[in-house]
Short mmCIF file of C-alpha atoms and ligand atoms in Angstrom, two decimals:
data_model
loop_
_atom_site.label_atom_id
_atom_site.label_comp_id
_atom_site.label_asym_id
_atom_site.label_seq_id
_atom_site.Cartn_x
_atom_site.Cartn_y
_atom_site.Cartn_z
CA UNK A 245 -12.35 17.36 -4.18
CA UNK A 246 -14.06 15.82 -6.89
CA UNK A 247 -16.47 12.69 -6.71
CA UNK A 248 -17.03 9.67 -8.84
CA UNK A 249 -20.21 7.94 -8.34
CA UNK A 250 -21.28 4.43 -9.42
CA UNK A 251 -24.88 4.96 -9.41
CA UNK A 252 -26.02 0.88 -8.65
CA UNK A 253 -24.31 1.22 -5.53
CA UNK A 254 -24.48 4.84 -3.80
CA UNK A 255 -28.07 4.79 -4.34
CA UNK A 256 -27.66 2.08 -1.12
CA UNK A 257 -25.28 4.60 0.79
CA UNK A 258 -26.03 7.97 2.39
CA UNK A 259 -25.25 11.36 -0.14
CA UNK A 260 -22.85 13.24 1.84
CA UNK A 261 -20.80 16.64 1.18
CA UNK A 262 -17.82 15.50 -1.84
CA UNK A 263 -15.83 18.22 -0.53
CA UNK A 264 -14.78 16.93 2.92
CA UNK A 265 -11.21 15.97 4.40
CA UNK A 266 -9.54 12.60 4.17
CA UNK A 267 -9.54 12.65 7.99
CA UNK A 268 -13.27 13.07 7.74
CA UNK A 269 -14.06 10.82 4.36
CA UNK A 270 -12.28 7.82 6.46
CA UNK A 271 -14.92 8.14 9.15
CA UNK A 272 -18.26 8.69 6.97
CA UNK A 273 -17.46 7.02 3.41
CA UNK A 274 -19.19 3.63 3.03
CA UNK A 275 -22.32 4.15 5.29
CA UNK A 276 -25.72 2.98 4.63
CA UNK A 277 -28.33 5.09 4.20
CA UNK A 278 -29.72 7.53 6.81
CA UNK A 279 -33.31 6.64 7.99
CA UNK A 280 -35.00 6.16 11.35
CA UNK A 281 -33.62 2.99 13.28
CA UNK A 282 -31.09 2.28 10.57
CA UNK A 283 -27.70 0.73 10.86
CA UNK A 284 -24.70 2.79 11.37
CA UNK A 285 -22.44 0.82 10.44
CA UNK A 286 -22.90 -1.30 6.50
CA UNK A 287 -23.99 -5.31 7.56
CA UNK A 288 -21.54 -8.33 6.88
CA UNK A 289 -23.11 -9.46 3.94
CA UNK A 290 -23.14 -13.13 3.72
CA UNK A 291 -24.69 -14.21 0.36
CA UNK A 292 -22.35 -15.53 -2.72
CA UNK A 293 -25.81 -14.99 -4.99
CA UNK A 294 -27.76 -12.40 -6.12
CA UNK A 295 -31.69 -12.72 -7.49
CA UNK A 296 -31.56 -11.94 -11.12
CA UNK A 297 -34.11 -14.00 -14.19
CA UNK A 298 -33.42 -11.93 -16.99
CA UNK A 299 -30.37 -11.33 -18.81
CA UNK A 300 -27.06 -11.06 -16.93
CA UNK A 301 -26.58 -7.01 -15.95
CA UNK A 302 -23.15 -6.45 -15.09
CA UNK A 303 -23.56 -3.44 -12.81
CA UNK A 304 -26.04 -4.76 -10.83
CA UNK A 305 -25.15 -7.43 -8.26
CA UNK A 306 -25.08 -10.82 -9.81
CA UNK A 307 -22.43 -13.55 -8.02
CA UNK A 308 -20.16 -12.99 -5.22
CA UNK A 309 -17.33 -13.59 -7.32
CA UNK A 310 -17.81 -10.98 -9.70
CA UNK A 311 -19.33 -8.29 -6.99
CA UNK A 312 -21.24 -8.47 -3.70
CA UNK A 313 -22.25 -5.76 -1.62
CA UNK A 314 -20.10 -6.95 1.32
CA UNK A 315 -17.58 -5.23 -0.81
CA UNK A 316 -19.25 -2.12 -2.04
CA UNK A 317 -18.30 0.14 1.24
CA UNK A 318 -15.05 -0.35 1.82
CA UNK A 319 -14.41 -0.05 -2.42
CA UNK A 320 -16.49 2.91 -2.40
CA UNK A 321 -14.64 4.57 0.77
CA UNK A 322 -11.25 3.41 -1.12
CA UNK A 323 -12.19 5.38 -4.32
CA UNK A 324 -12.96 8.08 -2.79
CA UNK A 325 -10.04 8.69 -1.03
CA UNK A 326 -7.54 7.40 -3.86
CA UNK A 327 -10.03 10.08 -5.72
CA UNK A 328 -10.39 7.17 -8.44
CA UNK A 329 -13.32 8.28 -10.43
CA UNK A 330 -14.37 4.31 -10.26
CA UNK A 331 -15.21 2.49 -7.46
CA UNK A 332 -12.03 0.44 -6.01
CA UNK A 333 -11.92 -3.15 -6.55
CA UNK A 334 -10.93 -5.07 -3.44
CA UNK A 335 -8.79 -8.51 -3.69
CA UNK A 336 -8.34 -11.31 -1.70
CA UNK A 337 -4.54 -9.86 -1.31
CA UNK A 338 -2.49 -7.27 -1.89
CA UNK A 339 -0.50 -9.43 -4.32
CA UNK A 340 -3.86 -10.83 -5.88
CA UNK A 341 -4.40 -6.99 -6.68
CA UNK A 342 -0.27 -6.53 -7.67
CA UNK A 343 -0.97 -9.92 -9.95
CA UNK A 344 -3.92 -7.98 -11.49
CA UNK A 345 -1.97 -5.10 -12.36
CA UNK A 346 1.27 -7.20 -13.91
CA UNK A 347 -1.35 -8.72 -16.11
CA UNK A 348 -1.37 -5.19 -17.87
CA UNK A 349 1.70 -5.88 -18.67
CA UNK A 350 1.11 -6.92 -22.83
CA UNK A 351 3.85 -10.00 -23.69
CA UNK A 352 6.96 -8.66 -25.19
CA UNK A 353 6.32 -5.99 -23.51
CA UNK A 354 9.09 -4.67 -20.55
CA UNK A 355 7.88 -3.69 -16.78
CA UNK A 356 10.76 -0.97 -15.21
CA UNK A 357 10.12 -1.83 -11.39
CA UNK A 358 12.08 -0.87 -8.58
CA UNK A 359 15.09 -2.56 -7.57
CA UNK A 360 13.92 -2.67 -3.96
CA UNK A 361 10.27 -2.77 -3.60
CA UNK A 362 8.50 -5.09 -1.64
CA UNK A 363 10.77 -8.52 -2.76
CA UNK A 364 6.93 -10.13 -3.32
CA UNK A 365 6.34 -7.61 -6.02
CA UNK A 366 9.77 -8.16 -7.30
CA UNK A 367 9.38 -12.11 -7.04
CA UNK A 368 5.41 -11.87 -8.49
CA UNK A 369 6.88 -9.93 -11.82
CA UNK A 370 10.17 -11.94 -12.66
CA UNK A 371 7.40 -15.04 -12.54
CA UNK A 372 4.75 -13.39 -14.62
CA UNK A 373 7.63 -11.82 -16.73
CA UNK A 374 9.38 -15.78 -17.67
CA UNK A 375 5.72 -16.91 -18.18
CA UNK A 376 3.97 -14.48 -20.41
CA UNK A 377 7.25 -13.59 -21.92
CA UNK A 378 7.95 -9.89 -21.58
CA UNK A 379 11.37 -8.07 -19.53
CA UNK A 380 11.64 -7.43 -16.43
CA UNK A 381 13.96 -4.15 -16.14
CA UNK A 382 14.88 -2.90 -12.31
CA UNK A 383 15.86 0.98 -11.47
CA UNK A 384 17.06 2.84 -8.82
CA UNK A 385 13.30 4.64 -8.32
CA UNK A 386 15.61 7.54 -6.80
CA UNK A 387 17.54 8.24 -9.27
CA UNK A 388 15.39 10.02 -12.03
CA UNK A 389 17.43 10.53 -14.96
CA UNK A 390 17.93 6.72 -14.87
CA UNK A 391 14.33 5.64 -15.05
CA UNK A 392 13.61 8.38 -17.44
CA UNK A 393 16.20 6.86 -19.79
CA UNK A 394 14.99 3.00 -19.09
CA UNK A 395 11.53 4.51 -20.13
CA UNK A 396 13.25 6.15 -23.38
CA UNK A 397 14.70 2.42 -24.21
CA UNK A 398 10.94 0.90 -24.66
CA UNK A 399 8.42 0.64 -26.84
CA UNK A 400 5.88 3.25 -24.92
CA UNK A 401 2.31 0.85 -26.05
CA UNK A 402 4.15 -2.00 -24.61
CA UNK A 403 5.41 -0.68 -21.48
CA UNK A 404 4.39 -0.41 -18.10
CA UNK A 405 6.28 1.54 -15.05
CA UNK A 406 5.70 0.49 -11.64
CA UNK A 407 6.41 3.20 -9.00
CA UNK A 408 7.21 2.39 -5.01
CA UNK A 409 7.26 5.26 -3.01
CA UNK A 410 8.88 5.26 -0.39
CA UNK A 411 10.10 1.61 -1.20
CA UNK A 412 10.46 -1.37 1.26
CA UNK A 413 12.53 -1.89 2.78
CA UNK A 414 14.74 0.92 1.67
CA UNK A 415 12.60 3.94 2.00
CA UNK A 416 13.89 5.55 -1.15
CA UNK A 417 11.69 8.55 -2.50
CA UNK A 418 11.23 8.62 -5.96
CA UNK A 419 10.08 11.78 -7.95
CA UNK A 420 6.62 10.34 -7.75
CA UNK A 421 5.27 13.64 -9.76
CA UNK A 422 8.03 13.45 -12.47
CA UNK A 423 8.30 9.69 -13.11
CA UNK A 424 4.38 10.15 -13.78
CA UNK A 425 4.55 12.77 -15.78
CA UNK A 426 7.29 11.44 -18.23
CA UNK A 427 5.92 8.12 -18.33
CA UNK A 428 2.50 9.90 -19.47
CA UNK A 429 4.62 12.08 -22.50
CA UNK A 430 5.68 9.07 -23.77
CA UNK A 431 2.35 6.90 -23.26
CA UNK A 432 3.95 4.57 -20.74
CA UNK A 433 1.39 3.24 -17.89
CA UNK A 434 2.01 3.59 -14.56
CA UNK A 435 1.20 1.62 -11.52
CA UNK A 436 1.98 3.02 -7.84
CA UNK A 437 2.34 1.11 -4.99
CA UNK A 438 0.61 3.47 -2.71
CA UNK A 439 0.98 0.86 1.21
CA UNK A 440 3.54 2.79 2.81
CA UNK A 441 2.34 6.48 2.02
CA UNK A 442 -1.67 5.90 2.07
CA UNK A 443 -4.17 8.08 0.54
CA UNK A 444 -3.37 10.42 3.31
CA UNK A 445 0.10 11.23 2.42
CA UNK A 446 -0.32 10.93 -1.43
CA UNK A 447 -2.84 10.35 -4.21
CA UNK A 448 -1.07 9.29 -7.21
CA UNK A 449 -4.36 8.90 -9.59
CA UNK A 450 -4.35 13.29 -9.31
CA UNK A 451 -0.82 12.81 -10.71
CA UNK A 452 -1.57 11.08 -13.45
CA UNK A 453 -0.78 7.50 -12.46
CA UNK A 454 -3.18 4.75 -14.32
CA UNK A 455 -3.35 2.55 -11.27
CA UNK A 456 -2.89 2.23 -7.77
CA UNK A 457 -2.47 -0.85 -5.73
CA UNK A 458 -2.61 -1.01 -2.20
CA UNK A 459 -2.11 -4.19 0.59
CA UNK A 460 -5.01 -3.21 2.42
CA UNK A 461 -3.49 -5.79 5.20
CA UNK A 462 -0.91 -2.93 5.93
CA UNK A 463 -1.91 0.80 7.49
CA UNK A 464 -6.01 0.42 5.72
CA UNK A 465 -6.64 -2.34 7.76
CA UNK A 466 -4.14 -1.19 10.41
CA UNK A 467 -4.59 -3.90 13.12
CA UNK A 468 -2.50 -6.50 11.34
CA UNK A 469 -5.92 -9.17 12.07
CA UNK A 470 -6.51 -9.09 7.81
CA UNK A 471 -4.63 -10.04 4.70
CA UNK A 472 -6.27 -7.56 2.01
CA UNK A 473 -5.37 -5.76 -1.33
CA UNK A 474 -7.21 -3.40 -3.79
CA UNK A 475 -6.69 -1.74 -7.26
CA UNK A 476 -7.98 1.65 -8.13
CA UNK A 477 -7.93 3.17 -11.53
CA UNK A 478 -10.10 6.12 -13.36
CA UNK A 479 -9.99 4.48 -16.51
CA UNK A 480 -13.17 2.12 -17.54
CA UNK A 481 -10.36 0.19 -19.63
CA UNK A 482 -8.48 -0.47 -17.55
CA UNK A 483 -11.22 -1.32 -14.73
CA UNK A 484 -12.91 -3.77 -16.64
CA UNK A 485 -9.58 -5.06 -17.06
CA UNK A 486 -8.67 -5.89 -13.34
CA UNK A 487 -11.91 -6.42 -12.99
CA UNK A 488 -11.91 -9.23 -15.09
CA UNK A 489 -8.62 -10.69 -13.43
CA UNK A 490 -10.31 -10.70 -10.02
CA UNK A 491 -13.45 -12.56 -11.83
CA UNK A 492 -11.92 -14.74 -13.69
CA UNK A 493 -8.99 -15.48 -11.35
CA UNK A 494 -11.07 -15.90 -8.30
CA UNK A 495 -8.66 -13.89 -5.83
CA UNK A 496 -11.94 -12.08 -3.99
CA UNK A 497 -11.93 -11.20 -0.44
CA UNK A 498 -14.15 -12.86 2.45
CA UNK A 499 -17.05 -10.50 3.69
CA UNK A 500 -15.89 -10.34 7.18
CA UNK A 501 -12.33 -9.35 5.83
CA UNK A 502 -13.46 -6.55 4.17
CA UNK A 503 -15.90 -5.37 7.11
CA UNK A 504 -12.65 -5.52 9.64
CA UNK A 505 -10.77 -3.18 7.03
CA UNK A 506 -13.85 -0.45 6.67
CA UNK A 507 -13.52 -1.01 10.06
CA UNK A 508 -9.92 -0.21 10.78
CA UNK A 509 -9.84 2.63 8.22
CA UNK A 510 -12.03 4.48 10.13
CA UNK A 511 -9.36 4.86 12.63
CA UNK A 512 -6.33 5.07 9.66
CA UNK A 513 -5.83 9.27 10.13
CA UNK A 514 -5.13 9.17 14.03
CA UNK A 515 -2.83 5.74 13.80
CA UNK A 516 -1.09 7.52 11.30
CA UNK A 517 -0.69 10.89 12.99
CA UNK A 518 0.09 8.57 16.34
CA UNK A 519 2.72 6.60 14.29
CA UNK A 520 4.26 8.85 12.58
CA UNK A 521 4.71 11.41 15.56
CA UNK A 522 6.39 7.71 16.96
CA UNK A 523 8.62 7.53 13.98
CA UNK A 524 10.09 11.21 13.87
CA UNK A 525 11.24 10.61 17.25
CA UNK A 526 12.58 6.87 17.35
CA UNK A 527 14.25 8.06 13.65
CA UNK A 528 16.06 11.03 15.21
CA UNK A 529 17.16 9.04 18.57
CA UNK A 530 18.37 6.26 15.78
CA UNK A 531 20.60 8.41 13.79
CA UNK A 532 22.53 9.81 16.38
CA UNK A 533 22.93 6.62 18.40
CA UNK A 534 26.39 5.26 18.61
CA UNK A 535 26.11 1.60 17.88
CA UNK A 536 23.62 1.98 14.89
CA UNK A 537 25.38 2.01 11.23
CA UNK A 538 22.49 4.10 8.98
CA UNK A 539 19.41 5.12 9.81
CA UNK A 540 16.96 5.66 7.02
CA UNK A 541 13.53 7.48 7.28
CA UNK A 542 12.57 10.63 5.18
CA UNK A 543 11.29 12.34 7.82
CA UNK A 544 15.26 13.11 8.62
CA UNK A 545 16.51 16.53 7.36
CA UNK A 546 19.88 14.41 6.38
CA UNK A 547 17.91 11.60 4.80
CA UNK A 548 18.31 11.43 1.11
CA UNK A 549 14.74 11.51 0.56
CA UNK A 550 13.78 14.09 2.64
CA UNK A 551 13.43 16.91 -0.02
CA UNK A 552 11.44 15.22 -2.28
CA UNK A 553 9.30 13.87 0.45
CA UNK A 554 8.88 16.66 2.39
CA UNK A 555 7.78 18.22 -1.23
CA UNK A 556 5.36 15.37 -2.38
CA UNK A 557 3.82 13.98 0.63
CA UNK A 558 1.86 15.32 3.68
CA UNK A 559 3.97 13.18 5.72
CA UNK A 560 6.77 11.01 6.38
CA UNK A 561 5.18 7.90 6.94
CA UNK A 562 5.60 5.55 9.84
CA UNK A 563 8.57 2.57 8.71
CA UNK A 564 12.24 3.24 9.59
CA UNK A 565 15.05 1.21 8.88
CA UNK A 566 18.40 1.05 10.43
CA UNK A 567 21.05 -0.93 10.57
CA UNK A 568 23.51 -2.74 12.84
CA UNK A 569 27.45 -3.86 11.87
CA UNK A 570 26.39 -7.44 10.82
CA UNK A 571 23.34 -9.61 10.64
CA UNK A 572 23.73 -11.37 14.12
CA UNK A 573 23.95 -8.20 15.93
CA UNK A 574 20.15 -7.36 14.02
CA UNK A 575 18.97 -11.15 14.80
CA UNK A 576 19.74 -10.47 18.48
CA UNK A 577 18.19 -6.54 18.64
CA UNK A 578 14.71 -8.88 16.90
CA UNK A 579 15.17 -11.50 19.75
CA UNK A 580 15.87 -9.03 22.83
CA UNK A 581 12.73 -6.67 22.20
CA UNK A 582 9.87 -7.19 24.25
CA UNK A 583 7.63 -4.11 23.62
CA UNK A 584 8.23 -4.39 19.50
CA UNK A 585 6.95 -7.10 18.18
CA UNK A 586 9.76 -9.23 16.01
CA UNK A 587 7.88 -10.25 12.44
CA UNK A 588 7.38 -9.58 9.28
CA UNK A 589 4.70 -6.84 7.66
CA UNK A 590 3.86 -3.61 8.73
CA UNK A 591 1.41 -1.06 9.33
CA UNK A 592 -0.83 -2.43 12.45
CA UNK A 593 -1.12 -1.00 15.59
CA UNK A 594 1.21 -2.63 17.06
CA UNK A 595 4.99 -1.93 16.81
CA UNK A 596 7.13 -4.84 14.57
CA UNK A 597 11.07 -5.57 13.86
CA UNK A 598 12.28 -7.34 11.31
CA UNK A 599 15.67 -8.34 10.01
CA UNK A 600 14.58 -8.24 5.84
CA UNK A 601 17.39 -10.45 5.00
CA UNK A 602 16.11 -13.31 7.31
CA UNK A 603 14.08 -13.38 4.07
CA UNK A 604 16.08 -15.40 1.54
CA UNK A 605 14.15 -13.61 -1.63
CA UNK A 606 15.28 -10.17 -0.36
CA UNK A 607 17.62 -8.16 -3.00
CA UNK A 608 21.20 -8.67 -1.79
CA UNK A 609 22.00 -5.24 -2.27
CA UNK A 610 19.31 -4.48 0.90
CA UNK A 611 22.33 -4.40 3.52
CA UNK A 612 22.71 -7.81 6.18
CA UNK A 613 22.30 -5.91 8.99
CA UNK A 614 19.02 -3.98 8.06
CA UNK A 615 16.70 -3.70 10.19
CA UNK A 616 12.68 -2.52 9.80
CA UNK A 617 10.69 -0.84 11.86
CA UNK A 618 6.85 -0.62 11.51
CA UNK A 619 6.25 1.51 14.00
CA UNK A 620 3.16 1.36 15.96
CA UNK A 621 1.12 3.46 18.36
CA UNK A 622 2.25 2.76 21.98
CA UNK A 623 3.91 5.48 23.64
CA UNK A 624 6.91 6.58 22.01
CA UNK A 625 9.22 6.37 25.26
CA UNK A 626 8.36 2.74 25.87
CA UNK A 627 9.12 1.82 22.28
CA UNK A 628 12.74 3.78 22.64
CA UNK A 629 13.32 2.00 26.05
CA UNK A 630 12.97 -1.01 24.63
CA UNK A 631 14.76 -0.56 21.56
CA UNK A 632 17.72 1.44 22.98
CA UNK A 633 18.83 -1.58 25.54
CA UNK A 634 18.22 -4.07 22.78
CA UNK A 635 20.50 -2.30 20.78
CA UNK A 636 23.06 -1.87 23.17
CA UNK A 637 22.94 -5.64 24.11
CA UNK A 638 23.40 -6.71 20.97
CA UNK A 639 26.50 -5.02 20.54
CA UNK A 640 27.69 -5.74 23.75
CA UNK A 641 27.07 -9.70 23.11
C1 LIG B 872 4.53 -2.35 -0.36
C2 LIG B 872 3.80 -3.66 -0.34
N1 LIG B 872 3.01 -3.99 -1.39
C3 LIG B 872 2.37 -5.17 -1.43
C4 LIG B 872 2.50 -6.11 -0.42
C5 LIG B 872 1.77 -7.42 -0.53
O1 LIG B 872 0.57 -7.37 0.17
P1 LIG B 872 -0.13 -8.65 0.86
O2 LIG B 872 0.84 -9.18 1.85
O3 LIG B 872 -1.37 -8.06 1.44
O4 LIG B 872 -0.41 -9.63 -0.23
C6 LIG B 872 3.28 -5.80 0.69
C7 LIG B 872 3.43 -6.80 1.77
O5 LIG B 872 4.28 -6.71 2.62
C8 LIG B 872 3.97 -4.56 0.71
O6 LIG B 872 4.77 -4.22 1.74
#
């Protein structure tokens, strides 16, 4: 594995061996430096100004708004692992970073997003698109040949294509390597939503990708307590660019935020394995069970994304969705759980159910009765208990 170093800021963390595992960089990236009777763990720094007389020096620390070192860890531990030659920049959000990125969208220009990612992203770009005046154009992310010929409709300098994989709520799998690698023949940028897979089941920037925004509130943070985002890129262009939109804009994340999301990453690879071992098996129970419509998750040989997945990624992930007949018999499955948890988001600890359609915004092609699972790490029989009877009541009703 390769490293990228920003020289200001590692010389204030420990040197440690480039080559190591994502299951190991989660646990040692972002430490301070080794001496005797020094902190473990990097201090909640609480200062929004830095001591500088001479003339402003942009990679040094200057204001809190522009950098701060109760941000350095956590971006350095998130560059590393996105294997971003830059450091990552963290955001107040993950749609402050996703409005950072649709900024690199030039007017007149046209974004090709997915016609089912997350409904914010969706919502964020038909805003941004009516204001600074370029075209929105959705695809089916699955379906290849399509996207490949909305990216030979546009002009490639003025284009950007904005990749979901697997998508919310939908869990379609898009040809994450291909979609990249046409987009880059014709000079198209891309963006990839990386939330759902995580560094640990993808790294889009060794595809080829331009960016990569993350909600850091999701599986990073992983204990649903945080509402984070970040943008990674290996291009200085492009950098100073979102760089400048988080300056500028102001969207910057609290120290103590940022601290609780080092914090939970350390712990991301075994809530993942934990989750997505609880996934596999509520997935497979769901797909067989009589009073459930569809199930989709790409772990599932029959899924439609499963070959591609089980190609790209180094693992399935940990959000299902199923469905009921209609959208009362999903409202009552949400209100009968006790064990899940029924609201919105995704990626904590703890499991949560939620009916995307109670969500007004949400594209009317995601089905009534859909149900999402972010599926947590409690054992895997209690989950299925509890979701099994609160299936079967609702049907019964
Ligand atoms: C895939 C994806 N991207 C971005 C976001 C937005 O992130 P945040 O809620 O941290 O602003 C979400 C939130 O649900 C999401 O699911």
């Amino acid at each position: 594995m390769h490293r990228r170093l920003r020289t200001t800021y590692i010389g204030q963390m420990t040197t440690r061996d480039s080559s190591h595992a994502p299951e190991t960089v989660v646990v040692e990236a972002g430490r301070p430096q080794r001496s005797n009777g020094s902190s473990v763990n990097p201090p909640i720094e609480l200062s929004s100004t830095f001591v500088g007389s001479g003339e402003i020096d942009h990679s040094d620390y200057v204001y809190g708004r522009f950098s701060t070192p109760a941000w350095t860890p956590f971006e350095e531990a998130l560059a590393e692992l996105e294997h971003a030659e830059l450091p990552g920049l963290v955001f107040g959000s993950g749609l402050a970073a996703i409005a950072a990125a649709l900024s690199l969208v030039p007017r007149e220009g046209t974004l090709i997003m997915p016609r089912h990612c997350y409904q914010g992203s969706l919502e964020s770009a038909a805003e941004v698109a009516e204001r600074n005046g370029f075209t929105l154009t959705t695809v089916d992310i699955a379906d290849t040949e399509a996207v490949v010929s909305a990216l030979d409709d546009v002009a490639a300098a003025s284009a950007v294509l904005w990749i979901e994989s697997p998508t919310n709520p939908m869990l379609e799998v898009a040809d994450t390597p291909a979609l990249i690698s046409a987009a880059r023949e014709r000079g198209i940028l891309t963006v990839v939503d990386n939330t759902f897979a995580t560094p640990l089941l993808q790294t889009p920037l060794d595809l080829g990708a331009d960016v990569v925004v993350h909600s850091v509130t999701k599986y990073l943070a992983g204990h649903s307590d945080v509402v984070l985002g970040a943008a990674l890129t290996s291009r200085e262009d492009l950098h100073k660019r979102l760089h400048s939109e988080r300056s500028l804009r102001g969207a910057i994340a609290g120290p103590f935020e940022v601290w609780l999301a080092l914090r939970g990453l350390r712990t991301l690879s075994v809530r993942m394995e934990r989750a997505q071992a609880n996934a596999a098996l509520i997935a497979e129970r769901l797909s067989t069970h009589s009073n459930v419509v569809e199930t989709r998750y790409p772990g599932l040989p029959t899924d439609p994304g499963h070959k591609r997945a089980a190609a790209q990624l180094s693992g399935f992930g940990a959000v299902v969705a199923f469905c009921t007949e209609t959208a009362e018999q999903a409202t009552a499955v949400a209100e009968a759980v006790r064990v899940w948890t029924p609201a919105t988001s995704l990626g904590g600890v703890e499991s949560l159910i939620e009916r995307r359609r109670r969500n007004t915004s949400e594209p009317e092609s995601v089905p009534d009765g859909l149900l999402r699972l972010s599926v947590g790490i409690e054992h895997a029989e209690d989950l299925w208990a509890d979701l099994d009877a609160a299936i079967k009541a609702a049907h019964s009703a």
